[in-house]
Each structure stands twice: as structure tokens, then as C-alpha cells.
Short mmCIF file of N, CA and C in Angstrom, two decimals:
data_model
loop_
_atom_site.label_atom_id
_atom_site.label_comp_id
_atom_site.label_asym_id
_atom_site.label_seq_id
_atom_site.Cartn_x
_atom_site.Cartn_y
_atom_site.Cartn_z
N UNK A 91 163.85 24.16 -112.15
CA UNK A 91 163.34 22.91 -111.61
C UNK A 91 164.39 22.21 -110.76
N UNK A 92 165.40 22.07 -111.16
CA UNK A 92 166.67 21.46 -110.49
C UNK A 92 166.55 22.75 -109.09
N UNK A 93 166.79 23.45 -109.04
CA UNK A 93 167.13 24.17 -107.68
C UNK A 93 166.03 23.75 -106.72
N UNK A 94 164.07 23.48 -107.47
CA UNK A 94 163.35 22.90 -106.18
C UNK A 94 163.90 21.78 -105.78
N UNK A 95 164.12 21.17 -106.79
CA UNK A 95 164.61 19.62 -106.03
C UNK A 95 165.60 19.44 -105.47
N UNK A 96 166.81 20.50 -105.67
CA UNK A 96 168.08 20.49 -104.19
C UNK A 96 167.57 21.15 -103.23
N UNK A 97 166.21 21.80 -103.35
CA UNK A 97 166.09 22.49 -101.93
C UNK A 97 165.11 21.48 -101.20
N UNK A 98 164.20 20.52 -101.98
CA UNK A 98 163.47 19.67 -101.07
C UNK A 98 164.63 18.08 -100.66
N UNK A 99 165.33 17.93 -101.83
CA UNK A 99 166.26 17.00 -101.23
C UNK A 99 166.86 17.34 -99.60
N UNK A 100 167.36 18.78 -99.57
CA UNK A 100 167.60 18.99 -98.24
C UNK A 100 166.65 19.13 -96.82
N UNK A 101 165.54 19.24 -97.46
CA UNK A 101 164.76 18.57 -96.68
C UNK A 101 164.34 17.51 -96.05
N UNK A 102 164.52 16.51 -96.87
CA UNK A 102 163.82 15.54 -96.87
C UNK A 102 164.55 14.56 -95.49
N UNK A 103 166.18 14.48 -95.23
CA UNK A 103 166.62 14.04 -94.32
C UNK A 103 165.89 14.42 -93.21
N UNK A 104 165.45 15.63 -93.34
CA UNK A 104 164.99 16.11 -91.83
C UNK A 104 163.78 15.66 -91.44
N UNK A 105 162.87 15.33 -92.28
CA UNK A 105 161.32 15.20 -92.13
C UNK A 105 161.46 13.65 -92.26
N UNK A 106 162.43 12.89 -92.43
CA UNK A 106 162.68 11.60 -92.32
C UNK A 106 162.52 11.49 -90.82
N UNK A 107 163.68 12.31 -90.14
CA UNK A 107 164.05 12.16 -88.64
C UNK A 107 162.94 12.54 -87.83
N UNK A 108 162.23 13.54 -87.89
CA UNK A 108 161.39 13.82 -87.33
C UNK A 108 159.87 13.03 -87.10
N UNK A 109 159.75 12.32 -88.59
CA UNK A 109 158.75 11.73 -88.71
C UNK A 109 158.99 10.24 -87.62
N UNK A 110 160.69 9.82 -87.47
CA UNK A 110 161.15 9.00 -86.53
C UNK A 110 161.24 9.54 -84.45
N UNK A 111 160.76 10.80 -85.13
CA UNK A 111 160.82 11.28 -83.14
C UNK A 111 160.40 10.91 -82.62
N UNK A 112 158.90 9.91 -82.55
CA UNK A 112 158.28 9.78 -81.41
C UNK A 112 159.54 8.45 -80.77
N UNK A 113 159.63 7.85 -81.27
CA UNK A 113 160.16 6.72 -80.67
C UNK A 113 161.47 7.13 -79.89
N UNK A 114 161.57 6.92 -79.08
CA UNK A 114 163.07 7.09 -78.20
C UNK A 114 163.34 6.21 -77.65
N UNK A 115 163.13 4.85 -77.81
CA UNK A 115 163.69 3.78 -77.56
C UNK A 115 164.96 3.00 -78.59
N UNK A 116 165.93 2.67 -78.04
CA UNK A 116 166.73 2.72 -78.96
C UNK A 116 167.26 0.98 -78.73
N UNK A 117 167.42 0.00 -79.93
CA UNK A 117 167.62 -1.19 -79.82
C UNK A 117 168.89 -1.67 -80.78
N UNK A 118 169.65 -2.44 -80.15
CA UNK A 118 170.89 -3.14 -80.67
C UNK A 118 170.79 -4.13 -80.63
N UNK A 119 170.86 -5.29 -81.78
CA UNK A 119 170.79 -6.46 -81.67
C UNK A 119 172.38 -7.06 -82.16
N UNK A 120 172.44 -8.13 -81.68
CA UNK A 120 174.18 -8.94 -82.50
C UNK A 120 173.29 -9.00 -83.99
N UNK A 121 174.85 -9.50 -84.55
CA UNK A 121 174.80 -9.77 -85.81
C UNK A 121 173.74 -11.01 -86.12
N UNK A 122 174.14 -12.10 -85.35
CA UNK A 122 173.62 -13.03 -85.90
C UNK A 122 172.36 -12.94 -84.87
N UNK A 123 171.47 -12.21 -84.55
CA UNK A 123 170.46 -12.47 -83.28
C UNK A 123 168.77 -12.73 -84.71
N UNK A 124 168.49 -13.93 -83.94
CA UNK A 124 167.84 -14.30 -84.61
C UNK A 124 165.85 -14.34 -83.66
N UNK A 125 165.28 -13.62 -83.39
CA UNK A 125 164.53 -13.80 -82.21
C UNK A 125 163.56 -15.24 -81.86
N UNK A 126 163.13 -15.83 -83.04
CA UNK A 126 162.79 -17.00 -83.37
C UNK A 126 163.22 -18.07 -82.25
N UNK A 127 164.76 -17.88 -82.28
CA UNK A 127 165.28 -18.87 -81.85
C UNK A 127 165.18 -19.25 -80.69
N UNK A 128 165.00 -17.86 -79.87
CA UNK A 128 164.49 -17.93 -78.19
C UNK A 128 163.11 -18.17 -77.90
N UNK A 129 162.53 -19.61 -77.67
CA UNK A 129 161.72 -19.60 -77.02
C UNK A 129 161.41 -19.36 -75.80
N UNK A 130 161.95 -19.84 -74.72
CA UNK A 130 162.31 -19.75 -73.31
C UNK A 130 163.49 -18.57 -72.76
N UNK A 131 162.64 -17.03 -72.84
CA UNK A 131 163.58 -15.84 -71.78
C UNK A 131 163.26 -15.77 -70.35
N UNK A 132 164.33 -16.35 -69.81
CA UNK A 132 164.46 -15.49 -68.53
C UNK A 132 164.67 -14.09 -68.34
N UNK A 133 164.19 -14.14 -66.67
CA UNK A 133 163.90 -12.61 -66.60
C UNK A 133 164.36 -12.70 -65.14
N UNK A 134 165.77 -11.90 -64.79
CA UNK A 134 166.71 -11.51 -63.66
C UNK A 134 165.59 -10.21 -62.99
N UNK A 135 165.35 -10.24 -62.01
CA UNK A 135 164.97 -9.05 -61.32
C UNK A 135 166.20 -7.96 -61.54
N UNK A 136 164.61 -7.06 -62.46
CA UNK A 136 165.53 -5.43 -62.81
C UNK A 136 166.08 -4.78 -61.33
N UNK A 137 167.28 -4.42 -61.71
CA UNK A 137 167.78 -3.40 -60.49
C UNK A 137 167.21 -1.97 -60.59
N UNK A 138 166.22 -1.72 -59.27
CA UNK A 138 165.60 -0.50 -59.46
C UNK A 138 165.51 -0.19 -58.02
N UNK A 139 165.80 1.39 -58.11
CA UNK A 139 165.94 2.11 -56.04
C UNK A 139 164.46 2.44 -55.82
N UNK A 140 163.31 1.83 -56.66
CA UNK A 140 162.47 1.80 -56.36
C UNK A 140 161.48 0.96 -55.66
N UNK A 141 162.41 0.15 -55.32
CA UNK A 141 162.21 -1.64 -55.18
C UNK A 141 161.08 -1.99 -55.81
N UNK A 142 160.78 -2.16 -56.88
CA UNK A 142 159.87 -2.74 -58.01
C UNK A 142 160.82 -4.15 -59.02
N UNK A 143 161.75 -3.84 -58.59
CA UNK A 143 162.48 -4.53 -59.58
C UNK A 143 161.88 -6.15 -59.84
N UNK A 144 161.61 -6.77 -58.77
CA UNK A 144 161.48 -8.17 -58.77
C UNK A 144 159.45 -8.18 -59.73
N UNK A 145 158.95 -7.14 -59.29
CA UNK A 145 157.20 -6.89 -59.95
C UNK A 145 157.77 -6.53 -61.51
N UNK A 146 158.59 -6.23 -61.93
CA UNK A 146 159.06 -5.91 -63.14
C UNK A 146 159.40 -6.97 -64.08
N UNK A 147 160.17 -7.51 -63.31
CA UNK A 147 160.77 -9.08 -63.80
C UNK A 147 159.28 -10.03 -63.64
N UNK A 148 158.61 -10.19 -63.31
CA UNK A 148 157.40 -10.93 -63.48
C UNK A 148 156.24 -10.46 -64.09
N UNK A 149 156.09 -9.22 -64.37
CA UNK A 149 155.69 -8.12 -65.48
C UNK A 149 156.22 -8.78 -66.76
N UNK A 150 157.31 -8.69 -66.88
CA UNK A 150 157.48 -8.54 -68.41
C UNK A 150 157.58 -10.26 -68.39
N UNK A 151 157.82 -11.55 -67.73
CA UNK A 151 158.00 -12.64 -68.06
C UNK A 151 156.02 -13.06 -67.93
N UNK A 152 155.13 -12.13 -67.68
CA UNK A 152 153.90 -12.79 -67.86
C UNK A 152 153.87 -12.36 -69.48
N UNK A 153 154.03 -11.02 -69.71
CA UNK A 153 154.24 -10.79 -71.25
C UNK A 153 155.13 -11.32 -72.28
N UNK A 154 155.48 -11.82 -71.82
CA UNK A 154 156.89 -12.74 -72.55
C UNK A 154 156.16 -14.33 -72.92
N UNK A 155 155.11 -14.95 -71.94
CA UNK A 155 154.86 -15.81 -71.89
C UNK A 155 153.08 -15.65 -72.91
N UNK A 156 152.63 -14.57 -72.91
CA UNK A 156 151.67 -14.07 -74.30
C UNK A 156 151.93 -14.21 -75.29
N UNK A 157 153.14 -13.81 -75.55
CA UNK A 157 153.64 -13.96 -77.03
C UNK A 157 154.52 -15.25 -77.43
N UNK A 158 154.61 -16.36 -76.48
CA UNK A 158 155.27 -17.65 -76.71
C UNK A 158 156.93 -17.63 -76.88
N UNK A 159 157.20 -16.59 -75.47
CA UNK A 159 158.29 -16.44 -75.35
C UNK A 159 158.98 -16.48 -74.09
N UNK A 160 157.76 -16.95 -73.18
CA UNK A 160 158.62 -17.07 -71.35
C UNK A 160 158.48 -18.33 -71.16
N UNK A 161 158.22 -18.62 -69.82
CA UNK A 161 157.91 -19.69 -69.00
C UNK A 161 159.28 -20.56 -68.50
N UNK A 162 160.80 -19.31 -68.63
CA UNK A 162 161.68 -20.24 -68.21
C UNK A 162 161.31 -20.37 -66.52
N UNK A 163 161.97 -20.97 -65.50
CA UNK A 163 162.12 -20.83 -63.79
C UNK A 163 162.29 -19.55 -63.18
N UNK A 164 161.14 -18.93 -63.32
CA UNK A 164 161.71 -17.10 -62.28
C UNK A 164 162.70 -17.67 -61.02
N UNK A 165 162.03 -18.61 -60.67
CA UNK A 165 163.02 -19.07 -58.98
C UNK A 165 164.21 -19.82 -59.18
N UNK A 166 164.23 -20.40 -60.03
CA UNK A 166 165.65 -20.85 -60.38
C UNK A 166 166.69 -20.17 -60.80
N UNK A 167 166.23 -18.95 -61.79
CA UNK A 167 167.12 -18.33 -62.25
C UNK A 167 167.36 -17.72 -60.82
N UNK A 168 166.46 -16.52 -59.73
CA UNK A 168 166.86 -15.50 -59.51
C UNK A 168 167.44 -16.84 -58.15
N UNK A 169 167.04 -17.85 -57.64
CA UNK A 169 168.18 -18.77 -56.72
C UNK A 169 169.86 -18.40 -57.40
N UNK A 170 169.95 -19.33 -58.55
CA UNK A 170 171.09 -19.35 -59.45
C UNK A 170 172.18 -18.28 -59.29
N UNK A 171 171.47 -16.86 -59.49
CA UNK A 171 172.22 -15.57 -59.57
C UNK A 171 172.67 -15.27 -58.35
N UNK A 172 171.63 -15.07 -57.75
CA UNK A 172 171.77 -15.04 -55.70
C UNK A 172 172.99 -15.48 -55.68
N UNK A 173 173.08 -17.28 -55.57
CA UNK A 173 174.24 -17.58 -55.63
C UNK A 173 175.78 -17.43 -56.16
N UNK A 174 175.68 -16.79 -57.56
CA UNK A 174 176.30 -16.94 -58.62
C UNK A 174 176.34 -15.41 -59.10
N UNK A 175 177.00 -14.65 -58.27
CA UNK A 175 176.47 -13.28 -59.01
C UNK A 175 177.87 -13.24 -60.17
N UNK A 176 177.04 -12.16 -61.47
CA UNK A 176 177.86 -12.06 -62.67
C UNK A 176 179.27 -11.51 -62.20
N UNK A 177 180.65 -11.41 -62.70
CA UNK A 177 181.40 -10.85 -62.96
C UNK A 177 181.40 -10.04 -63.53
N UNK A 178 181.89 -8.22 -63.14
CA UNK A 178 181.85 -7.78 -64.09
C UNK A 178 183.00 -7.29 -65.47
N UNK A 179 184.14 -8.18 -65.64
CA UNK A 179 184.37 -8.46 -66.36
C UNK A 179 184.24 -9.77 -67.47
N UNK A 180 184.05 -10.62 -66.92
CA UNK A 180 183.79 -11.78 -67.41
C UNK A 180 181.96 -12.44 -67.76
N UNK A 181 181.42 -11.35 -66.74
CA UNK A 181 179.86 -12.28 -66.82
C UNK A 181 179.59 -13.67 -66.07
N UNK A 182 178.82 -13.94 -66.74
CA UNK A 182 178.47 -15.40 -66.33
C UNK A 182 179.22 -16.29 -66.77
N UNK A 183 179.71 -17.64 -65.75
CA UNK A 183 180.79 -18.73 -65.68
C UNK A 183 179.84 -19.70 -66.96
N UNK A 184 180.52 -20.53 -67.56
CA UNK A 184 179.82 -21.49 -68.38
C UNK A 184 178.97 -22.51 -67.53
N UNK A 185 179.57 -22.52 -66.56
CA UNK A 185 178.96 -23.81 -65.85
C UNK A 185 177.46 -22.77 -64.99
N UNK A 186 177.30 -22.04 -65.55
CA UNK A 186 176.60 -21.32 -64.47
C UNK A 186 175.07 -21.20 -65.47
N UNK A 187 175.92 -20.66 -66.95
CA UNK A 187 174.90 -20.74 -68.00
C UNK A 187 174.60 -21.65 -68.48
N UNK A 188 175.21 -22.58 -67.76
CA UNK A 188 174.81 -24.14 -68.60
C UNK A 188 173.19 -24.38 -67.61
N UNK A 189 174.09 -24.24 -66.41
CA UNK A 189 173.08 -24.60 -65.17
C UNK A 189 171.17 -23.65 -65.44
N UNK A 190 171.56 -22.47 -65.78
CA UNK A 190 170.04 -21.66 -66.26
C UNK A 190 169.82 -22.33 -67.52
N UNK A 191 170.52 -22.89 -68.51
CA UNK A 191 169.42 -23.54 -69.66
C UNK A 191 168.88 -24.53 -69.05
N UNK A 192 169.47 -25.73 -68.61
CA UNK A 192 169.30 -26.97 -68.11
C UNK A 192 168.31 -26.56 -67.16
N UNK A 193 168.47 -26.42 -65.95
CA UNK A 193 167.15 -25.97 -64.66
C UNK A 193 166.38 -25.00 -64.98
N UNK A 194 166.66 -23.67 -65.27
CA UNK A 194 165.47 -22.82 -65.49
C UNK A 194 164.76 -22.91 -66.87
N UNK A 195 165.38 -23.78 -67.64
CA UNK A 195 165.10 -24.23 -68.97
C UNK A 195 164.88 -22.51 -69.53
N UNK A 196 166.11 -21.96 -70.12
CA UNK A 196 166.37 -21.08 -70.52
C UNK A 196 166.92 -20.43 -71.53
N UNK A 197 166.57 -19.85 -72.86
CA UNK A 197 167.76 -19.76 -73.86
C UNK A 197 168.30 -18.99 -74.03
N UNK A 198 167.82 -17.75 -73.11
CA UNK A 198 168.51 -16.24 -72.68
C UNK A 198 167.80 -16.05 -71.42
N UNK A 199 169.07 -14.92 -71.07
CA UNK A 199 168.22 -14.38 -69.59
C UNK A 199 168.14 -12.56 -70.05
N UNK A 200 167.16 -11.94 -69.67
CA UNK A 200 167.25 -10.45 -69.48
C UNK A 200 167.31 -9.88 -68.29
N UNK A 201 168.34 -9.17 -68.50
CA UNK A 201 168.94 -8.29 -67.24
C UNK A 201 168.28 -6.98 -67.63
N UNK A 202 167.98 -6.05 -66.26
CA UNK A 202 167.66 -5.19 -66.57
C UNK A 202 167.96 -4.24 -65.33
N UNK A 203 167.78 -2.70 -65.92
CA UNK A 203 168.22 -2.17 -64.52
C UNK A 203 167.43 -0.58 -65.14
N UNK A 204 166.64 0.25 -63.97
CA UNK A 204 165.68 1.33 -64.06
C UNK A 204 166.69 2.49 -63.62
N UNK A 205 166.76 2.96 -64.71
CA UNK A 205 167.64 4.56 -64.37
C UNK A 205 166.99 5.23 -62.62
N UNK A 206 167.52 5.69 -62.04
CA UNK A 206 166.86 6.50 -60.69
C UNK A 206 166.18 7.43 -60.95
N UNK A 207 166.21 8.22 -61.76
CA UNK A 207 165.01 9.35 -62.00
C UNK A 207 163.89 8.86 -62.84
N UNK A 208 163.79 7.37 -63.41
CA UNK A 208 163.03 6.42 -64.16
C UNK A 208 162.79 7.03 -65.82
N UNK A 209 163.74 8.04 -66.18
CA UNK A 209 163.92 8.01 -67.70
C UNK A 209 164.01 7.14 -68.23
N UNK A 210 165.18 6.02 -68.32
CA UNK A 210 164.83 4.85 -69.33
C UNK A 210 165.34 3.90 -68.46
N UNK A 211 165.03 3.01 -69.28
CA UNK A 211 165.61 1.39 -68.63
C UNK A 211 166.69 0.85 -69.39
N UNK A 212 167.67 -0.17 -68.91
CA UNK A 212 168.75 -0.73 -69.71
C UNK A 212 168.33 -2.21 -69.34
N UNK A 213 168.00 -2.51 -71.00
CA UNK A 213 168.00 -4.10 -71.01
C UNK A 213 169.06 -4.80 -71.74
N UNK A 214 169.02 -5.97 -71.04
CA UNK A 214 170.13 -6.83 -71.90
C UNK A 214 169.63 -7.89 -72.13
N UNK A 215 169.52 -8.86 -73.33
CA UNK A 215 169.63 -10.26 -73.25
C UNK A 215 170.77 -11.41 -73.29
N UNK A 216 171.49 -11.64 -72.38
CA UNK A 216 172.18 -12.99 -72.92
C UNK A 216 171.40 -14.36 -73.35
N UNK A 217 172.35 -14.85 -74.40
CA UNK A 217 172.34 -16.24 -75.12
C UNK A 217 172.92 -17.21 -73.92
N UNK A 218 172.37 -18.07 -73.31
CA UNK A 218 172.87 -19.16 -72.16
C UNK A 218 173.83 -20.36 -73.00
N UNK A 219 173.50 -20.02 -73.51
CA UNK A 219 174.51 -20.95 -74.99
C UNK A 219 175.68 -20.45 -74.80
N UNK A 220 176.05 -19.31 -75.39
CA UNK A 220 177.34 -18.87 -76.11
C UNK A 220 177.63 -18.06 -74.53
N UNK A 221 176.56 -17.41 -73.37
CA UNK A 221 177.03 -16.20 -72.88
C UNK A 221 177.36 -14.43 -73.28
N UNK A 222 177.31 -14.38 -74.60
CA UNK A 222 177.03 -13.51 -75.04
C UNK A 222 175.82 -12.49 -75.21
N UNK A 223 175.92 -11.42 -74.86
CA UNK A 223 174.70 -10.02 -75.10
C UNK A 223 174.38 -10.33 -76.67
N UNK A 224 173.15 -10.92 -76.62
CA UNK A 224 172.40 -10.49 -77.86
C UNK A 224 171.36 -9.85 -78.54
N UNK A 225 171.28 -9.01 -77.56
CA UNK A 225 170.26 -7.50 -77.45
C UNK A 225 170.58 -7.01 -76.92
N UNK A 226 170.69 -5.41 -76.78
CA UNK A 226 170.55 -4.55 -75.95
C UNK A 226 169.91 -3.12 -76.45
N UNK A 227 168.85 -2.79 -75.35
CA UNK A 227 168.26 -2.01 -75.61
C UNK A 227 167.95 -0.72 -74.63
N UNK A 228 168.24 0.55 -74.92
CA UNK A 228 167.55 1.45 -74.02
C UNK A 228 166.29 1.47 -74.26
N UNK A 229 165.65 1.62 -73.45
CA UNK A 229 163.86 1.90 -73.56
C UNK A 229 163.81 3.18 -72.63
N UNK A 230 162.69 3.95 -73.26
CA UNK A 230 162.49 5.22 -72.87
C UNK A 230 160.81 5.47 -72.77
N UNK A 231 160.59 6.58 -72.09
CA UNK A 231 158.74 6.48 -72.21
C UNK A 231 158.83 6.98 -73.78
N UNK A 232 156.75 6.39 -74.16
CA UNK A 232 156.94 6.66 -75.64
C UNK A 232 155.80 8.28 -76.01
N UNK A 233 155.49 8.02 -74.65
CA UNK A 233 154.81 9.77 -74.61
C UNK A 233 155.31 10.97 -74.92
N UNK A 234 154.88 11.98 -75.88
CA UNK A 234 155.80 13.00 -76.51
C UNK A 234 156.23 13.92 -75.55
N UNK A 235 155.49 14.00 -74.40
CA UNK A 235 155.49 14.80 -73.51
C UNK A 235 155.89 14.24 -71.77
N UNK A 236 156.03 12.74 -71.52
CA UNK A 236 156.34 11.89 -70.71
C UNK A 236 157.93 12.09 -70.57
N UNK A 237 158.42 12.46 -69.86
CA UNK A 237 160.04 12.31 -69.74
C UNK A 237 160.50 10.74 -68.93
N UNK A 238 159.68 10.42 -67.86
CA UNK A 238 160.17 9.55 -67.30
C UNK A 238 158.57 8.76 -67.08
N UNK A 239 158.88 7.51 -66.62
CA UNK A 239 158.16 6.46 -66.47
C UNK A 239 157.32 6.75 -65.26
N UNK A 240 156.05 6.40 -65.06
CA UNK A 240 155.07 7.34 -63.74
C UNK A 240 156.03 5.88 -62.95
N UNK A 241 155.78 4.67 -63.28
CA UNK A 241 155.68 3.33 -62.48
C UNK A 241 156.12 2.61 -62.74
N UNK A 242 156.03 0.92 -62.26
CA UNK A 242 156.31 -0.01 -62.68
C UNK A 242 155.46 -0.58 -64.20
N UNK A 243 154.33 -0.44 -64.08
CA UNK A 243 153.36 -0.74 -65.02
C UNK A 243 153.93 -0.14 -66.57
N UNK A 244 154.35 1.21 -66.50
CA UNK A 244 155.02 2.21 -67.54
C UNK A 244 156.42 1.15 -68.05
N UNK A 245 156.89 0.82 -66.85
CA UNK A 245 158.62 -0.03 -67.66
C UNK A 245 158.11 -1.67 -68.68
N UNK A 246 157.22 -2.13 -67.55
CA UNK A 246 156.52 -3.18 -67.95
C UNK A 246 156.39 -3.15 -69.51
N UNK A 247 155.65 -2.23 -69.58
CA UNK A 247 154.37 -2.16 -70.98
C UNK A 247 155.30 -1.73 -72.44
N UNK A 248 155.99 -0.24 -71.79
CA UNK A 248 157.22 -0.10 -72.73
C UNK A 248 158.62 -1.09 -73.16
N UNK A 249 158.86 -2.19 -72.08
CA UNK A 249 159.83 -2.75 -72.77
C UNK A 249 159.25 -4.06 -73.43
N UNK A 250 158.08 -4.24 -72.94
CA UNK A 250 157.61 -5.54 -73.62
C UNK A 250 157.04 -5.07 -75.01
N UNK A 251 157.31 -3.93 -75.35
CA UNK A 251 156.73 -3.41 -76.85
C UNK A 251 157.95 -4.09 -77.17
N UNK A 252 158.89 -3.66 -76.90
CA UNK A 252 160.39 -4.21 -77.61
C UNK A 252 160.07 -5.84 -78.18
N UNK A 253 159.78 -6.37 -77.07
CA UNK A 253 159.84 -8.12 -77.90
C UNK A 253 158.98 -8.17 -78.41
N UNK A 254 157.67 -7.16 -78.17
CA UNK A 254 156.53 -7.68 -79.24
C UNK A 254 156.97 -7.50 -80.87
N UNK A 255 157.70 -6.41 -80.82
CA UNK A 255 157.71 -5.85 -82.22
C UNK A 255 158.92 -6.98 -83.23
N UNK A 256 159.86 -7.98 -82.15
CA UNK A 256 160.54 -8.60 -82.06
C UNK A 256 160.03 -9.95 -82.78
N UNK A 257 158.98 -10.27 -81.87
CA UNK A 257 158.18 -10.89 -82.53
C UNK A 257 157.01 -10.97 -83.80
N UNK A 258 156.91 -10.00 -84.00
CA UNK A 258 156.67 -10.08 -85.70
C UNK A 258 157.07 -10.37 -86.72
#
């Protein structure tokens, strides 16, 4: 009896993982990320060589705004940045993230950017508070057989699963 059960114990890791395959989206949150707390996300036009990026960013901030989580300034923020582009060591200036809570009435912004062969997407959220990444997530298609995203509609739908599930 003991030998079935070291041979299904060694199983069992595996049929754990597998039973986890479909998903290939992969999410990092900070320690203290609390999703509650963000009512108001901005949404930076994703960088994509598809030029969709800016239909993307208003994609996911109409879905953002379903689940009682958008409605910061699309035009303020993407004015703001225009002006104000990030550092990439430093990020965003305080006075800069002060300026997107205050005007775009904002409590994070998501950055995002579409791989070129449209395998996955890289999202980020900063906190306009602190300036700090308090998400980050690869998103990937969730089709077993989908390698890459047909469209814009595909990045849309797949990363806004992310905050939905966020929101539960």
C-alpha cells in the first residue's frame, strides 16, 4: 500500500501543473497591493508596431469603467506623458504623479506595451501616490492552440480578464 501512494504522490505535482496549463498569463502583484483601493486606473496608450495602441488603451479603460474601476482623464493623462515622458531609470517625477492624481483624477496609471509578433502583452500598474509598480503582469492568449493575439479586440478582452478576476 505504501509503494501506491509514493507512486501517486509523484504524480500528483504533475497533474497539479497541468491541470494549471491552460492559463499562461502570468501576474505579480506588490506586497501590499490591495485592488479595492484603486478606484480610478488610468490607461497610457499601449506601445504597439501595430498602431492599435491608443484603441487598446480605450478598450480596456471602457472595461475598467464596467467593473467600477476607470473613468480617470484618457486626455489628460496621455497630454501629461506627451509632455512628461517617464525616465527610464527613475520613472515618473513626483510632481508629475501628483499632477495625474489631481487632473486625471487617478490612483494608478497602466502602462502597457504589445510584444511585435503579438504573443503577449506587458502590463504595468503604477500607484500615483507612492510611484511605485504595483502589478505587473504578462498576459498571453488563453486559447490552447492560439499562440499569439489575432487583434486588438484579443489584447483588450485578455487583459481585462486580469482586473476582472482582480476584482472579485
Amino acid at each position: 500500500m505504501n509503494r501506491k501512494v509514493r507512486r501517486c504522490g509523484g504524480f500528483l505535482p504533475v497533474l497539479l501543473l497541468l491541470g494549471c496549463a491552460h492559463s499562461k498569463t502570468r501576474v505579480e502583484r506588490a506586497n501590499s497591493f490591495d485592488f479595492s483601493r484603486y478606484q480610478r486606473i488610468g490607461v497610457s496608450a499601449f506601445t504597439d508596431r501595430h498602431g492599435d495602441g491608443r484603441r487598446i488603451a480605450e478598450g480596456i479603460d471602457s472595461g475598467l469603467r464596467r467593473i467600477d474601476r476607470g473613468g480617470a482623464d484618457l486626455k489628460a493623462i496621455e497630454e501629461t506623458l506627451k509632455k512628461n515622458k517617464p525616465d527610464r531609470d527613475f520613472g515618473l517625477g513626483i510632481e508629475v504623479l501628483e499632477y495625474l492624481r489631481n487632473k486625471a483624477s487617478a490612483d494608478a496609471i497602466l502602462f502597457g506595451a504589445v510584444a511585435p509578433d503579438r504573443r503577449a502583452v506587458s502590463v504595468t500598474m503604477i500607484d500615483t501616490e507612492s510611484g511605485e509598480p504595483v502589478l505587473r503582469a504578462v498576459v498571453r492568449p488563453s486559447g490552447k492552440k492560439q499562440k499569439s493575439f489575432a487583434g486588438a479586440d484579443d489584447v483588450i478582452r485578455e487583459t481585462l480578464r486580469v482586473f476582472e478576476s482582480l476584482a472579485q
